[in-house]
Coordinates of C-alpha atoms in Angstrom, one line a residue:
Chain A
X1 CA -47.1 54.8 -117.3
X2 CA -44.4 57.1 -115.9
X3 CA -42.2 57.1 -112.9
X4 CA -42.9 58.5 -109.5
X5 CA -45.1 61.6 -109.3
X6 CA -44.6 64.3 -106.7
X7 CA -47.3 66.2 -105.0
X8 CA -50.6 65.0 -103.6
X9 CA -51.0 62.2 -106.1
X10 CA -47.7 60.7 -104.8
X11 CA -49.6 59.1 -101.9
X12 CA -51.9 57.2 -104.3
X13 CA -48.7 56.1 -106.2
X14 CA -47.0 55.0 -103.0
X15 CA -50.2 53.3 -101.8
X16 CA -50.5 51.3 -105.1
X17 CA -46.8 50.4 -105.4
X18 CA -46.3 49.9 -101.6
X19 CA -49.4 48.9 -99.7
X20 CA -51.2 47.1 -102.5
X21 CA -48.0 45.3 -103.5
X22 CA -47.2 44.1 -100.0
X23 CA -50.2 43.5 -97.9
X24 CA -52.0 40.8 -100.0
X25 CA -49.2 38.4 -99.2
X26 CA -49.7 38.9 -95.5
X27 CA -53.5 38.7 -95.7
X28 CA -53.2 35.6 -97.9
X29 CA -50.9 34.2 -95.1
X30 CA -53.6 34.7 -92.5
X31 CA -56.3 33.1 -94.7
X32 CA -54.1 30.1 -95.8
X33 CA -52.9 29.5 -92.2
X34 CA -56.5 28.6 -91.3
X35 CA -56.0 25.2 -93.0
X36 CA -52.7 24.5 -94.8
X37 CA -49.8 22.3 -93.9
X38 CA -46.9 24.5 -93.0
X39 CA -44.4 21.9 -94.2
X40 CA -45.7 21.7 -97.8
X41 CA -43.2 21.8 -100.7
X42 CA -44.6 24.9 -102.3
X43 CA -43.7 26.8 -99.2
X44 CA -40.2 25.6 -99.3
X45 CA -39.8 26.8 -102.8
X46 CA -41.4 30.2 -102.0
X47 CA -39.0 30.6 -99.1
X48 CA -36.0 29.8 -101.4
X49 CA -37.2 32.3 -104.1
X50 CA -37.5 35.1 -101.6
X51 CA -34.2 34.2 -99.9
X52 CA -32.4 34.3 -103.2
X53 CA -34.1 37.6 -104.1
X54 CA -33.0 39.3 -100.9
X55 CA -29.5 37.9 -101.2
X56 CA -29.3 39.4 -104.8
X57 CA -30.4 42.7 -103.4
X58 CA -27.7 42.6 -100.8
X59 CA -24.8 42.0 -103.3
X60 CA -26.3 44.6 -105.6
X61 CA -26.3 47.2 -102.8
X62 CA -22.8 46.2 -102.0
X63 CA -21.3 46.1 -105.5
X64 CA -23.4 48.6 -107.4
X65 CA -24.8 51.0 -104.8
X66 CA -26.6 54.3 -105.2
X67 CA -26.6 57.4 -103.1
X68 CA -24.1 58.1 -100.3
X69 CA -22.7 54.6 -100.4
X70 CA -21.6 55.0 -104.1
X71 CA -18.8 57.4 -103.1
X72 CA -17.3 54.8 -100.7
X73 CA -14.5 52.7 -102.5
X74 CA -15.4 49.1 -103.3
X75 CA -12.7 47.6 -101.2
X76 CA -14.0 49.5 -98.1
X77 CA -17.5 48.2 -98.7
X78 CA -16.4 44.7 -99.1
X79 CA -13.9 44.8 -96.2
X80 CA -16.5 46.2 -93.8
X81 CA -19.0 43.7 -94.9
X82 CA -16.6 40.8 -94.4
X83 CA -15.6 42.2 -91.0
X84 CA -19.3 42.4 -90.0
X85 CA -19.8 38.8 -91.1
X86 CA -16.8 37.6 -89.1
X87 CA -18.0 39.5 -86.0
X88 CA -21.4 37.9 -86.4
X89 CA -20.0 34.4 -86.2
X90 CA -17.4 35.2 -83.6
X91 CA -20.2 36.6 -81.4
X92 CA -22.2 33.4 -81.8
X93 CA -24.5 34.6 -84.6
X94 CA -25.2 37.9 -82.9
X95 CA -27.0 40.2 -85.3
X96 CA -26.1 43.3 -83.3
X97 CA -22.4 42.5 -83.3
X98 CA -22.3 41.9 -87.0
X99 CA -24.4 44.8 -88.1
X100 CA -22.9 47.5 -85.9
X101 CA -19.3 46.4 -86.3
X102 CA -19.8 46.4 -90.1
X103 CA -21.4 49.8 -90.1
X104 CA -18.7 51.2 -87.7
X105 CA -15.9 49.8 -89.8
X106 CA -17.3 51.5 -92.9
X107 CA -17.5 54.9 -91.1
X108 CA -14.0 54.6 -89.6
X109 CA -12.5 53.4 -92.8
X110 CA -13.7 56.5 -94.6
X111 CA -12.2 58.8 -92.0
X112 CA -8.8 57.0 -91.6
X113 CA -8.2 55.1 -94.8
X114 CA -9.3 57.7 -97.4
X115 CA -6.3 58.7 -99.5
Chain B
X1 CA -34.8 28.6 -82.4
X2 CA -37.6 27.5 -80.1
X3 CA -36.6 25.4 -77.1
X4 CA -37.2 21.7 -77.1
X5 CA -40.7 20.7 -75.8
X6 CA -39.3 19.4 -72.5
X7 CA -37.5 22.7 -71.9
X8 CA -40.5 24.9 -72.5
X9 CA -41.3 26.7 -69.3
X10 CA -43.5 29.7 -69.0
X11 CA -41.7 32.7 -67.5
X12 CA -42.5 33.5 -63.8
X13 CA -44.7 36.5 -64.7
X14 CA -47.2 34.3 -66.5
X15 CA -48.6 32.8 -63.3
X16 CA -52.0 34.4 -62.7
X17 CA -51.3 37.1 -65.4
X18 CA -54.2 38.7 -67.2
X19 CA -54.2 39.4 -71.0
X20 CA -53.7 43.1 -70.0
X21 CA -50.6 42.1 -68.1
X22 CA -49.3 40.2 -71.1
X23 CA -49.8 43.2 -73.3
X24 CA -47.8 45.3 -70.9
X25 CA -45.1 42.7 -70.7
X26 CA -44.9 42.7 -74.5
X27 CA -44.4 46.5 -74.6
X28 CA -41.7 46.2 -72.0
X29 CA -39.9 43.4 -73.9
X30 CA -39.6 45.4 -77.0
X31 CA -36.5 47.5 -76.2
X32 CA -34.1 44.6 -77.0
X33 CA -31.0 44.2 -79.2
X34 CA -32.8 42.9 -82.4
X35 CA -35.2 45.8 -82.1
X36 CA -32.3 48.3 -81.8
X37 CA -30.8 46.8 -84.9
X38 CA -34.1 47.2 -86.8
X39 CA -34.5 50.8 -85.6
X40 CA -31.0 51.6 -86.9
X41 CA -31.8 50.1 -90.3
X42 CA -35.0 52.2 -90.4
X43 CA -32.9 55.3 -89.6
X44 CA -30.9 54.1 -92.7
X45 CA -34.2 53.8 -94.6
X46 CA -35.2 57.4 -93.7
X47 CA -31.8 58.6 -95.0
X48 CA -32.3 56.5 -98.2
X49 CA -35.7 58.0 -98.8
X50 CA -34.4 61.5 -98.3
X51 CA -31.6 60.7 -100.9
X52 CA -34.2 59.4 -103.3
X53 CA -36.1 62.8 -103.2
X54 CA -39.1 61.8 -101.1
X55 CA -40.6 64.1 -98.4
X56 CA -40.6 63.1 -94.8
X57 CA -44.3 62.5 -94.8
X58 CA -43.9 60.3 -97.9
X59 CA -41.1 58.3 -96.2
X60 CA -43.3 57.8 -93.1
X61 CA -46.2 56.9 -95.3
X62 CA -44.1 54.2 -96.9
X63 CA -43.1 52.8 -93.5
X64 CA -46.7 52.7 -92.2
X65 CA -48.2 51.2 -95.3
X66 CA -45.5 48.6 -96.2
X67 CA -43.8 47.9 -92.9
X68 CA -41.2 45.5 -94.3
X69 CA -37.7 46.9 -95.0
X70 CA -36.8 44.9 -98.1
X71 CA -40.0 46.0 -99.9
X72 CA -39.5 49.6 -98.8
X73 CA -35.9 49.7 -100.0
X74 CA -36.9 48.2 -103.3
X75 CA -39.7 50.8 -103.6
X76 CA -37.5 53.7 -102.9
X77 CA -34.7 52.4 -105.1
X78 CA -37.1 52.1 -108.0
X79 CA -38.4 55.6 -107.4
X80 CA -34.8 56.9 -107.5
X81 CA -34.3 55.1 -110.8
X82 CA -37.6 56.6 -112.3
X83 CA -39.1 53.2 -112.8
X84 CA -42.8 53.1 -113.9
X85 CA -45.6 52.4 -111.4
X86 CA -46.4 48.9 -112.6
X87 CA -42.8 47.7 -112.7
X88 CA -42.2 49.1 -109.2
X89 CA -45.3 47.5 -107.8
X90 CA -44.2 44.2 -109.5
X91 CA -40.7 44.4 -107.9
X92 CA -42.2 45.2 -104.5
X93 CA -44.6 42.4 -104.7
X94 CA -41.9 39.9 -105.5
X95 CA -39.9 41.1 -102.6
X96 CA -42.9 40.8 -100.3
X97 CA -43.8 37.2 -101.2
X98 CA -41.5 36.2 -98.3
X99 CA -44.1 37.7 -96.0
X100 CA -46.5 34.9 -96.9
X101 CA -44.6 32.0 -95.4
X102 CA -43.7 34.2 -92.3
X103 CA -47.4 35.0 -91.7
X104 CA -48.5 31.5 -92.5
X105 CA -46.1 29.9 -90.0
X106 CA -46.7 32.5 -87.2
X107 CA -50.5 32.9 -87.2
X108 CA -51.3 29.5 -85.6
X109 CA -49.4 30.7 -82.5
X110 CA -51.6 33.8 -82.3
X111 CA -54.9 32.1 -82.8
X112 CA -56.5 31.6 -79.4
X113 CA -60.3 31.7 -80.0
X114 CA -60.6 35.0 -78.2
X115 CA -58.7 37.4 -80.6
X116 CA -61.1 38.4 -83.5
X117 CA -60.1 37.8 -87.1
X118 CA -59.7 41.5 -88.0
X119 CA -57.1 41.8 -85.2
X120 CA -55.2 38.9 -86.9
X121 CA -55.0 41.0 -90.1
X122 CA -53.5 43.9 -88.1
X123 CA -51.1 41.6 -86.5
X124 CA -50.1 40.3 -90.0
X125 CA -49.7 43.9 -91.2
X126 CA -47.0 44.4 -88.5
X127 CA -45.2 41.1 -89.1
X128 CA -41.8 41.2 -90.8
X129 CA -38.7 39.2 -90.4
X130 CA -37.5 40.5 -87.0
X131 CA -40.9 40.2 -85.4
X132 CA -41.1 36.7 -86.8
X133 CA -37.8 35.7 -85.3
X134 CA -38.6 37.3 -82.0
X135 CA -42.1 35.7 -81.9
X136 CA -40.8 32.2 -82.7
X137 CA -38.3 32.7 -79.9
X138 CA -40.7 34.1 -77.3
X139 CA -44.2 32.9 -78.0
X140 CA -44.1 29.1 -77.8
X141 CA -43.3 29.1 -74.1
X142 CA -46.2 31.4 -73.2
X143 CA -49.6 30.1 -72.3
X144 CA -51.9 30.2 -75.3
X145 CA -54.2 33.0 -74.1
X146 CA -51.2 35.3 -73.3
X147 CA -49.5 35.0 -76.7
X148 CA -51.6 37.3 -78.7
X149 CA -51.7 40.2 -76.2
X150 CA -47.9 39.8 -75.7
X151 CA -47.4 40.0 -79.4
X152 CA -49.8 43.0 -79.6
X153 CA -47.8 44.9 -77.0
X154 CA -44.4 44.1 -78.5
X155 CA -45.5 45.0 -82.0
X156 CA -47.2 48.3 -81.0
X157 CA -43.9 49.5 -79.3
X158 CA -42.0 48.3 -82.3
X159 CA -44.3 50.2 -84.7
X160 CA -44.0 53.4 -82.8
X161 CA -40.2 53.1 -82.6
X162 CA -39.9 52.4 -86.3
X163 CA -42.0 55.4 -87.3
X164 CA -39.8 57.6 -85.2
X165 CA -36.7 56.0 -86.6
X166 CA -37.8 56.6 -90.2
X167 CA -38.4 60.3 -89.4
X168 CA -35.2 60.6 -87.5
X169 CA -33.2 59.0 -90.3
X170 CA -34.8 61.4 -92.8
X171 CA -33.9 64.4 -90.6
X172 CA -30.3 63.2 -90.0
X173 CA -29.7 62.5 -93.6
X174 CA -29.1 66.1 -94.5
X175 CA -27.3 66.9 -91.2
X176 CA -24.8 64.1 -90.7
X177 CA -21.5 63.9 -92.5
X178 CA -21.6 61.9 -95.7
X179 CA -19.3 59.2 -94.1
X180 CA -21.9 58.5 -91.4
X181 CA -24.8 58.7 -93.8
X182 CA -23.1 56.0 -95.9
X183 CA -22.6 53.9 -92.7
X184 CA -26.3 54.1 -91.9
X185 CA -27.3 53.0 -95.3
X186 CA -24.7 50.2 -95.1
X187 CA -26.4 48.7 -92.1
X188 CA -29.3 47.5 -94.3
X189 CA -27.4 45.1 -96.6
X190 CA -25.5 43.6 -93.7
X191 CA -28.6 43.2 -91.6
X192 CA -30.4 41.5 -94.5
X193 CA -27.6 39.2 -95.2
X194 CA -27.0 38.2 -91.6
X195 CA -30.8 37.8 -91.0
X196 CA -30.9 35.4 -93.9
X197 CA -28.1 33.4 -92.4
X198 CA -29.6 33.6 -88.9
X199 CA -33.0 32.2 -89.9
X200 CA -31.8 29.7 -92.5
X201 CA -33.1 26.3 -91.6
X202 CA -30.7 24.2 -93.7
X203 CA -28.0 24.2 -96.2
X204 CA -30.6 24.6 -99.0
X205 CA -31.4 28.1 -97.7
X206 CA -27.7 28.9 -97.7
X207 CA -27.4 27.6 -101.2
X208 CA -30.3 30.0 -102.2
X209 CA -28.4 32.8 -100.5
X210 CA -25.2 32.0 -102.5
X211 CA -26.9 31.7 -105.9
X212 CA -29.0 34.8 -105.3
X213 CA -25.9 36.8 -104.2
X214 CA -24.1 35.9 -107.5
X215 CA -27.1 36.4 -109.7
X216 CA -28.2 39.8 -108.3
X217 CA -25.5 42.1 -109.7
X218 CA -25.2 40.1 -112.9
X219 CA -28.9 40.3 -113.7
X220 CA -29.0 44.0 -112.6
X221 CA -26.5 44.7 -115.4
X222 CA -28.2 42.4 -117.9
X223 CA -31.9 43.0 -117.3
X224 CA -32.4 46.1 -115.1
X225 CA -36.0 46.4 -113.8
X226 CA -36.6 42.6 -113.9
X227 CA -33.4 41.8 -112.1
X228 CA -34.9 41.1 -108.6
X229 CA -37.7 39.0 -110.0
X230 CA -35.3 36.9 -112.1
X231 CA -32.8 36.6 -109.3
X232 CA -35.4 35.2 -107.0
X233 CA -37.0 33.0 -109.5
X234 CA -33.8 31.5 -111.0
X235 CA -31.9 31.4 -107.8
X236 CA -34.7 30.0 -105.6
X237 CA -35.7 27.4 -108.2
X238 CA -32.1 26.4 -108.8
X239 CA -31.5 25.9 -105.1
X240 CA -34.8 23.9 -104.8
X241 CA -33.9 21.8 -107.8
X242 CA -30.4 21.1 -106.5
X243 CA -31.6 20.0 -103.1
X244 CA -34.3 17.8 -104.8
X245 CA -31.6 16.2 -106.9
X246 CA -29.3 15.8 -104.0
X247 CA -32.0 14.2 -101.8
X248 CA -33.1 11.8 -104.5
X249 CA -29.7 10.5 -105.3

């Protein structure tokens, strides 16, 4: 098994690694919702596992990024992230305030703080 | 999130509204702040996909077939790292497990005895975290028969917007200065993090966030490829065990 293939077969690759890896969980959700208790302990655990997983992805993207973000100094990434978090709470948990102020801070920091 | 039962009051437009009216109301409700944030993060995804060497058609294909940002980001990230098909699918699957509880908890609101089962599967395909937050916020106060068309309208507008945002991000990626490109990609981790905080129901969820945040980079260095799986499994189980221990003291 090799990595991503380009060309026409790429769609089969993306279909298998994307669609087939994602949709069964949603379909299972529809089927189980017909008769399951939504407050069961298994669901609590499943929610916590997925929460930790996404949180891990967040810090990885922050601390060990790839692509365009990798050329931004670490302290700018962390500073902008913290600023976004502060704005989120100051604006009474407004996602827009947090996300946009963090993104804007990162862009401005690169223009004005770059040595 | 949802109002207390005593405060639940159907909006004015619901009086005498048909299901068609509700669909239209759903479409019109879509241009809202959370949706703009999501569109911006999908612009970021388009840029990320371009950076990973995908074509625009492939990027849009990923958005249509997966339609959940965390899974898509993992997919493209693994492609960029040259990971094998099986490992990639495995990582995407683990990221997408979170869709199960979301779907499971929302579907009862959309079930009205009129909407056929196959439409429920399409609704589920289009359900991700933002749609879940917005639905839990807006649907409970609507009369039962109007919920499913309202959701259908909202989600169709969202779907169209997200496709355009993906393509736009892809096109902008080569055009915009690198500083702005980095800013667009940066929206994704902030949005994920703040969403986790925004929908957390208790301190246990926050504990899972904290443990996962610490484990993520550590396990990425120690066990690349399996890092997300192990982060979720160890972090989530640890948070669950700690809360269990705390409650049973």
